[in-house]
Short mmCIF file of C-alpha atoms in Angstrom, two decimals:
data_model
loop_
_atom_site.label_atom_id
_atom_site.label_comp_id
_atom_site.label_asym_id
_atom_site.label_seq_id
_atom_site.Cartn_x
_atom_site.Cartn_y
_atom_site.Cartn_z
CA MET A 1342 135.72 120.78 56.64
CA GLY A 1343 138.24 122.36 59.02
CA PRO A 1344 140.97 124.93 58.32
CA LEU A 1345 143.46 122.18 57.33
CA ASN A 1346 141.18 120.67 54.70
CA GLY A 1347 143.40 119.58 51.80
CA ILE A 1348 146.50 119.03 53.95
CA ARG A 1349 147.80 115.45 53.83
CA VAL A 1350 149.68 113.93 56.76
CA VAL A 1351 151.65 110.68 57.00
CA GLU A 1352 151.87 109.55 60.62
CA PHE A 1353 154.35 106.86 61.61
CA THR A 1354 152.76 105.04 64.54
CA GLY A 1355 154.03 106.00 67.97
CA ILE A 1356 152.92 106.74 71.52
CA GLY A 1357 151.98 109.87 73.45
CA PRO A 1358 152.68 113.17 71.74
CA VAL A 1359 152.86 111.90 68.14
CA PRO A 1360 149.37 110.37 67.91
CA MET A 1361 147.98 113.32 69.86
CA ALA A 1362 149.50 115.69 67.28
CA ALA A 1363 148.05 113.62 64.44
CA MET A 1364 144.68 113.63 66.19
CA LEU A 1365 144.69 117.43 66.48
CA LEU A 1366 145.64 117.83 62.82
CA ALA A 1367 142.84 115.43 61.85
CA ASP A 1368 140.35 117.34 64.03
CA LEU A 1369 141.36 120.49 62.13
CA GLY A 1370 140.49 118.83 58.82
CA ALA A 1371 143.74 117.26 57.63
CA SER A 1372 143.67 113.88 55.90
CA VAL A 1373 145.87 111.63 58.06
CA VAL A 1374 147.14 108.15 57.22
CA ARG A 1375 148.91 106.19 59.95
CA ILE A 1376 151.56 103.65 58.95
CA ASP A 1377 151.77 100.72 61.36
CA ARG A 1378 153.13 97.18 61.36
CA PRO A 1379 151.13 94.85 59.10
CA GLN A 1380 149.88 92.72 62.02
CA ALA A 1381 148.72 95.79 63.92
CA ALA A 1382 146.95 97.21 60.87
CA GLU A 1383 145.22 93.87 60.26
CA ALA A 1384 144.05 93.75 63.87
CA VAL A 1385 142.57 97.22 63.58
CA GLY A 1386 140.83 96.16 60.38
CA THR A 1387 139.06 93.39 62.28
CA GLY A 1388 137.76 95.82 64.89
CA ALA A 1389 140.51 95.66 67.50
CA ALA A 1390 141.36 98.83 69.38
CA GLY A 1391 144.36 100.69 68.02
CA PRO A 1392 147.00 102.55 70.01
CA HIS A 1393 145.99 105.40 72.29
CA LEU A 1394 144.71 108.51 70.46
CA SER A 1395 144.59 106.77 67.04
CA GLU A 1396 140.86 106.61 66.44
CA GLY A 1397 139.22 107.91 63.29
CA ARG A 1398 142.33 107.79 61.09
CA ALA A 1399 143.11 105.39 58.28
CA VAL A 1400 145.86 102.87 59.00
CA LEU A 1401 148.10 101.25 56.40
CA GLY A 1402 150.18 98.19 57.22
CA ALA A 1403 153.81 98.28 56.07
CA ASP A 1404 156.94 96.43 57.15
CA LEU A 1405 159.37 99.34 57.04
CA LYS A 1406 162.35 97.00 57.24
CA SER A 1407 161.40 95.49 53.88
CA GLU A 1408 161.90 97.13 50.50
CA GLU A 1409 158.22 96.76 49.69
CA GLY A 1410 157.19 98.43 52.93
CA ARG A 1411 159.66 101.25 52.42
CA ARG A 1412 158.32 101.84 48.88
CA SER A 1413 154.76 101.97 50.23
CA ALA A 1414 155.79 104.55 52.80
CA LEU A 1415 157.66 106.66 50.27
CA GLU A 1416 154.64 106.54 47.96
CA LEU A 1417 152.63 108.26 50.68
CA VAL A 1418 155.45 110.64 51.57
CA GLY A 1419 155.63 111.77 47.95
CA ARG A 1420 152.02 112.98 48.12
CA ALA A 1421 152.05 114.31 51.69
CA ASP A 1422 152.35 117.82 53.08
CA VAL A 1423 153.46 116.64 56.52
CA LEU A 1424 155.39 113.65 57.85
CA LEU A 1425 155.05 113.03 61.59
CA GLU A 1426 157.33 110.61 63.46
CA GLY A 1427 158.44 110.00 67.04
CA PHE A 1428 161.21 107.40 66.86
CA ARG A 1429 164.57 107.80 68.56
CA PRO A 1430 167.11 109.81 66.54
CA GLY A 1431 168.57 107.83 63.66
CA VAL A 1432 165.79 105.23 63.33
CA MET A 1433 164.13 106.82 60.31
CA GLU A 1434 167.53 107.32 58.67
CA ARG A 1435 168.35 103.63 59.12
CA LEU A 1436 165.04 102.75 57.50
CA GLY A 1437 165.89 104.90 54.50
CA LEU A 1438 163.10 107.32 55.43
CA GLY A 1439 165.13 110.15 56.92
CA PRO A 1440 164.76 113.83 56.06
CA GLN A 1441 167.35 113.69 53.29
CA GLU A 1442 165.57 110.97 51.35
CA CYS A 1443 162.06 112.29 51.98
CA LEU A 1444 162.80 115.95 51.22
CA GLU A 1445 164.66 114.94 48.07
CA LEU A 1446 161.56 113.05 46.98
CA ASN A 1447 159.15 115.77 48.13
CA PRO A 1448 160.85 119.18 48.59
CA ARG A 1449 157.62 120.74 49.94
CA LEU A 1450 157.35 118.22 52.80
CA VAL A 1451 157.22 119.40 56.42
CA TYR A 1452 159.14 116.67 58.24
CA ALA A 1453 158.11 116.81 61.92
CA ARG A 1454 160.05 114.86 64.52
CA VAL A 1455 158.89 114.54 68.13
CA THR A 1456 161.28 113.19 70.76
CA GLY A 1457 161.87 113.58 74.46
CA TRP A 1458 165.46 114.82 74.33
CA GLY A 1459 165.69 116.20 70.78
CA GLN A 1460 167.73 115.09 67.79
CA ASP A 1461 171.08 115.95 69.40
CA GLY A 1462 172.71 116.45 72.79
CA PRO A 1463 174.17 114.01 75.35
CA LEU A 1464 170.82 112.39 76.14
CA ALA A 1465 169.44 112.26 72.58
CA HIS A 1466 169.68 108.46 72.32
CA THR A 1467 168.67 107.74 75.92
CA ALA A 1468 165.29 106.27 76.85
CA GLY A 1469 162.94 108.46 78.84
CA HIS A 1470 159.37 109.41 79.60
CA ASP A 1471 157.49 112.59 80.44
CA VAL A 1472 158.63 112.59 84.08
CA ASN A 1473 162.29 112.42 83.00
CA TYR A 1474 162.12 115.25 80.48
CA ILE A 1475 160.50 117.65 82.94
CA SER A 1476 162.88 116.69 85.73
CA VAL A 1477 166.10 117.89 84.07
CA ASN A 1478 164.72 121.27 82.93
CA GLY A 1479 163.38 122.31 86.33
CA ALA A 1480 159.68 121.97 85.54
CA LEU A 1481 159.04 119.00 87.82
CA HIS A 1482 160.84 120.65 90.74
CA VAL A 1483 158.24 123.41 91.05
CA VAL A 1484 155.18 121.13 91.19
CA GLY A 1485 154.37 120.09 94.74
CA ARG A 1486 153.77 121.33 98.24
CA ALA A 1487 156.16 122.72 100.81
CA ASP A 1488 158.09 120.03 102.69
CA GLY A 1489 156.93 117.44 100.15
CA PRO A 1490 158.46 115.84 97.07
CA PRO A 1491 157.87 116.99 93.49
CA VAL A 1492 154.58 115.62 92.12
CA PRO A 1493 154.43 114.39 88.49
CA PRO A 1494 151.54 116.26 86.76
CA VAL A 1495 150.37 113.05 85.03
CA ASN A 1496 151.91 113.28 81.53
CA LEU A 1497 150.28 116.58 80.60
CA LEU A 1498 153.34 118.82 80.88
CA GLY A 1499 156.06 116.92 78.98
CA ASP A 1500 154.23 114.71 76.49
CA PHE A 1501 151.36 116.91 75.47
CA ALA A 1502 152.12 120.53 76.42
CA GLY A 1503 155.86 120.33 75.76
CA GLY A 1504 155.70 117.80 72.92
CA THR A 1505 152.41 117.74 71.02
CA MET A 1506 151.62 121.43 71.17
CA PHE A 1507 155.07 122.53 70.04
CA ALA A 1508 155.08 119.92 67.27
CA VAL A 1509 151.75 121.22 65.97
CA THR A 1510 152.94 124.83 66.30
CA GLY A 1511 156.07 123.97 64.33
CA ILE A 1512 154.10 122.15 61.64
CA LEU A 1513 151.68 125.02 61.16
CA ALA A 1514 154.49 127.59 61.10
CA ALA A 1515 156.39 125.54 58.50
CA LEU A 1516 153.27 125.23 56.35
CA VAL A 1517 152.84 129.01 56.45
CA GLU A 1518 156.51 129.60 55.57
CA ARG A 1519 156.21 127.14 52.70
CA GLN A 1520 153.68 129.41 51.04
CA ALA A 1521 156.45 131.95 50.48
CA SER A 1522 159.46 129.69 49.89
CA GLY A 1523 157.80 126.72 48.24
CA ARG A 1524 160.01 124.48 50.36
CA GLY A 1525 159.45 122.21 53.32
CA GLN A 1526 161.80 121.73 56.26
CA VAL A 1527 162.50 119.65 59.35
CA VAL A 1528 160.68 120.48 62.60
CA ASP A 1529 162.54 119.19 65.69
CA ALA A 1530 160.06 119.22 68.58
CA ALA A 1531 161.64 118.03 71.83
CA MET A 1532 159.60 117.65 74.99
CA VAL A 1533 162.51 118.84 77.09
CA ASP A 1534 162.63 122.07 75.04
CA GLY A 1535 158.89 122.72 74.95
CA SER A 1536 158.29 122.19 78.65
CA ALA A 1537 161.32 124.38 79.43
CA LEU A 1538 159.84 127.18 77.33
CA LEU A 1539 156.56 126.89 79.20
CA MET A 1540 158.45 128.06 82.30
CA SER A 1541 159.25 131.46 80.78
CA MET A 1542 157.06 133.42 83.20
CA LEU A 1543 158.54 131.59 86.19
CA HIS A 1544 162.08 132.41 85.04
CA GLU A 1545 161.10 136.06 84.64
CA ASP A 1546 159.82 136.07 88.23
CA ARG A 1547 163.03 134.42 89.44
CA ALA A 1548 165.11 137.10 87.69
CA ARG A 1549 163.04 139.80 89.40
CA GLY A 1550 163.51 138.18 92.81
CA PHE A 1551 159.84 137.33 92.98
CA TRP A 1552 160.11 133.55 92.87
CA SER A 1553 161.95 131.23 95.23
CA ASP A 1554 163.24 127.79 94.24
CA GLU A 1555 161.77 126.57 97.51
CA ARG A 1556 158.77 124.48 96.54
CA GLY A 1557 155.36 125.54 97.84
CA ALA A 1558 156.55 128.99 98.88
CA ASN A 1559 155.37 131.12 95.95
CA TYR A 1560 152.16 132.70 94.78
CA LEU A 1561 151.30 130.08 92.13
CA ASP A 1562 152.62 126.87 93.69
CA THR A 1563 150.30 126.56 96.73
CA GLY A 1564 152.51 128.88 98.78
CA ALA A 1565 149.87 131.62 98.75
CA PRO A 1566 146.68 130.69 100.65
CA TRP A 1567 144.53 132.42 98.05
CA TYR A 1568 145.85 130.21 95.21
CA ASP A 1569 145.24 126.65 96.32
CA VAL A 1570 142.63 123.93 96.76
CA TYR A 1571 140.67 123.39 99.97
CA GLU A 1572 138.75 120.48 101.40
CA CYS A 1573 135.05 120.99 102.01
CA ALA A 1574 132.61 119.40 104.46
CA ASP A 1575 131.97 116.41 102.20
CA GLY A 1576 135.65 115.65 101.59
CA ARG A 1577 135.58 117.13 98.11
CA HIS A 1578 137.44 120.29 97.13
CA VAL A 1579 137.16 123.80 95.71
CA SER A 1580 139.86 125.70 93.86
CA VAL A 1581 140.65 129.24 94.96
CA GLY A 1582 142.61 131.55 92.65
CA CYS A 1583 141.76 135.10 93.71
CA ILE A 1584 145.05 136.84 92.90
CA GLU A 1585 143.77 140.31 92.00
CA PRO A 1586 142.54 142.49 94.88
CA GLN A 1587 138.96 142.80 93.61
CA PHE A 1588 138.64 139.03 93.31
CA TYR A 1589 140.21 138.55 96.73
CA ALA A 1590 137.71 140.98 98.23
CA ALA A 1591 134.84 139.04 96.62
CA PHE A 1592 136.25 135.80 98.05
CA LEU A 1593 136.38 137.27 101.56
CA GLU A 1594 132.83 138.55 101.14
CA GLY A 1595 131.53 135.17 99.99
CA THR A 1596 133.20 133.31 102.84
CA GLY A 1597 132.05 135.82 105.44
CA LEU A 1598 135.62 136.80 106.28
CA SER A 1599 135.52 140.37 105.03
CA GLU A 1600 134.84 141.81 108.47
CA GLU A 1601 137.61 139.89 110.25
CA ASP A 1602 140.93 141.46 111.16
CA LEU A 1603 143.13 139.41 108.85
CA PRO A 1604 146.69 139.90 107.57
CA ASP A 1605 147.16 141.73 104.28
CA GLN A 1606 146.77 139.54 101.19
CA TRP A 1607 150.45 139.86 100.18
CA ASP A 1608 151.92 139.73 103.68
CA ARG A 1609 153.86 136.47 103.46
CA GLU A 1610 154.32 136.36 107.21
CA GLY A 1611 150.55 136.31 107.51
CA TRP A 1612 149.94 133.57 104.96
CA PRO A 1613 149.83 130.74 107.55
CA ARG A 1614 147.08 132.60 109.46
CA LEU A 1615 145.09 133.22 106.27
CA ARG A 1616 145.42 129.59 105.24
CA GLU A 1617 144.19 128.41 108.61
CA ARG A 1618 141.08 130.61 108.46
CA PHE A 1619 140.31 129.78 104.84
CA ALA A 1620 140.57 126.06 105.58
CA GLU A 1621 138.32 126.37 108.67
CA VAL A 1622 135.60 128.28 106.84
CA LEU A 1623 135.63 126.29 103.61
CA ARG A 1624 135.30 123.07 105.60
CA THR A 1625 131.92 124.24 106.95
CA ARG A 1626 130.01 123.60 103.71
CA THR A 1627 130.01 121.02 100.96
CA ARG A 1628 131.79 121.58 97.68
CA ASP A 1629 128.57 122.09 95.77
CA ALA A 1630 127.22 124.46 98.42
CA TRP A 1631 130.29 126.66 97.95
CA ALA A 1632 129.91 126.40 94.18
CA GLU A 1633 126.41 127.79 94.58
CA VAL A 1634 127.63 130.62 96.82
CA PHE A 1635 130.21 131.71 94.26
CA ASP A 1636 128.16 131.02 91.13
CA GLY A 1637 128.30 134.18 89.01
CA VAL A 1638 130.62 135.91 91.49
CA ASP A 1639 134.05 137.13 90.32
CA ALA A 1640 135.91 135.53 93.21
CA CYS A 1641 137.75 132.86 91.18
CA VAL A 1642 136.33 129.99 93.22
CA THR A 1643 135.24 126.83 91.41
CA PRO A 1644 134.51 123.21 92.31
CA VAL A 1645 137.19 120.59 91.64
CA LEU A 1646 135.36 118.05 89.48
CA SER A 1647 136.37 114.52 88.67
CA PRO A 1648 136.76 113.48 84.99
CA ASP A 1649 133.40 111.73 85.28
CA GLU A 1650 131.64 114.79 86.74
CA ALA A 1651 133.18 117.38 84.44
CA PRO A 1652 131.01 116.77 81.32
CA ASP A 1653 127.90 117.64 83.35
CA HIS A 1654 129.17 121.05 84.43
CA PRO A 1655 126.92 123.66 82.74
CA HIS A 1656 129.82 125.45 81.06
CA MET A 1657 131.42 122.25 79.76
CA ARG A 1658 128.04 121.07 78.50
CA ALA A 1659 127.14 124.39 76.85
CA ARG A 1660 130.40 124.58 74.90
CA GLY A 1661 130.62 120.87 74.15
CA SER A 1662 134.10 120.85 75.65
CA LEU A 1663 133.40 117.39 77.04
CA VAL A 1664 130.61 115.14 75.80
CA ARG A 1665 129.43 111.64 76.59
CA GLU A 1666 129.38 109.28 73.64
CA GLY A 1667 128.97 105.55 73.75
CA GLY A 1668 129.44 105.36 77.49
CA ARG A 1669 132.66 107.36 77.59
CA VAL A 1670 133.80 110.97 77.79
CA VAL A 1671 135.08 112.54 74.55
CA PRO A 1672 136.76 116.00 74.50
CA GLY A 1673 135.49 118.43 71.90
CA PRO A 1674 137.66 120.15 69.27
CA ALA A 1675 139.95 123.04 70.16
CA PRO A 1676 140.52 125.78 69.25
CA ARG A 1677 137.26 126.98 67.68
CA PHE A 1678 137.04 128.56 64.23
CA GLY A 1679 134.31 130.91 63.05
CA ARG A 1680 134.34 130.08 59.34
CA THR A 1681 136.01 126.67 59.03
CA PRO A 1682 135.15 124.70 62.16
CA GLY A 1683 136.97 121.48 62.88
CA GLY A 1684 135.38 118.32 64.23
CA VAL A 1685 136.02 115.46 66.61
CA THR A 1686 137.69 112.42 65.04
CA ARG A 1687 137.72 110.34 68.22
CA GLY A 1688 135.23 107.50 68.09
CA LEU A 1689 134.58 107.85 64.37
CA PRO A 1690 134.93 104.75 62.20
CA ARG A 1691 138.37 104.58 60.61
CA PRO A 1692 138.25 105.19 56.87
CA GLY A 1693 139.54 102.27 54.82
CA ALA A 1694 143.14 102.62 53.73
CA GLU A 1695 142.19 101.99 50.10
CA ASP A 1696 139.65 104.82 50.22
CA VAL A 1697 142.25 107.25 51.53
CA LEU A 1698 144.82 106.11 48.97
CA ARG A 1699 142.30 106.81 46.22
CA GLU A 1700 141.63 110.23 47.78
CA TRP A 1701 145.38 110.92 47.64
CA GLY A 1702 145.48 109.84 44.00
CA LEU A 1703 147.47 106.67 44.70
CA ARG A 1704 144.91 104.13 43.45
#
């Protein structure tokens, strides 16, 4: 059933963080209806693939620029607990579906807005993508190696960590607050804000003089030789993250380096020498051979697996974190709940819109 069983969500179709947020809410048990253009909804009804991350949720076609479409949307909004949208600022207002209209209709509504730049500020109406949002708040600058350019971390940091996760956090917090006040509110989740907040620990280290703005020179950005990835004999890689002294000692023991006269772990002047030796030794065996050496050893050494290999790792398989279904890899639900477990909505048949409308008491 999931902990959000009984919560109703209206999702206005979008890309990236908005459908991911709707997917997470659905996995946690919420009843989610996606509003899309009539042609898109009809295509989905005939078996066509929908937008990314939209599987398993009912879709209702509505031309929001028409009065009929607007009425259909407001009908759903009137019965919903959450509205989720990711248009540029002002679009929903121009459609007559802004917070003022929707909260007047449904005062208990949590109106969640996900954008890159936020609802205000000089860039609010400017186009952008994940890489842009994390570039102006300093997050992109720190990802990359010394003497190299910043490296975009796919779209995990801005879209999903900075956008989706903060939108879901805001929605859940507003639902909890509503229990006391009886009133909904607007949640403004901006990717530029969320990904900036994720850098809190880094900014603390900078304030303490423990982090340099020079890329690839710090203990978590590949500057330290004991927090990095290394190539093995077969061209594949292992990750090494032995920060604490006991884990570092176990790493040296496993690699056979514990008896060598090496620089101290935190001696930055000695880091190039350590890196050279680590690279030489780790290149003497294959990735999987090193994985076997460090299996069950608290040395913080693990194989770097491809997305296709990862579901077959014993830990991933045991927890169902990644499963193979229908010839593809499907992530499992997260987080886990002891009494009201959620479920995976990806790959499930979409419920018919009419069925969901009846469930919501609209038919």
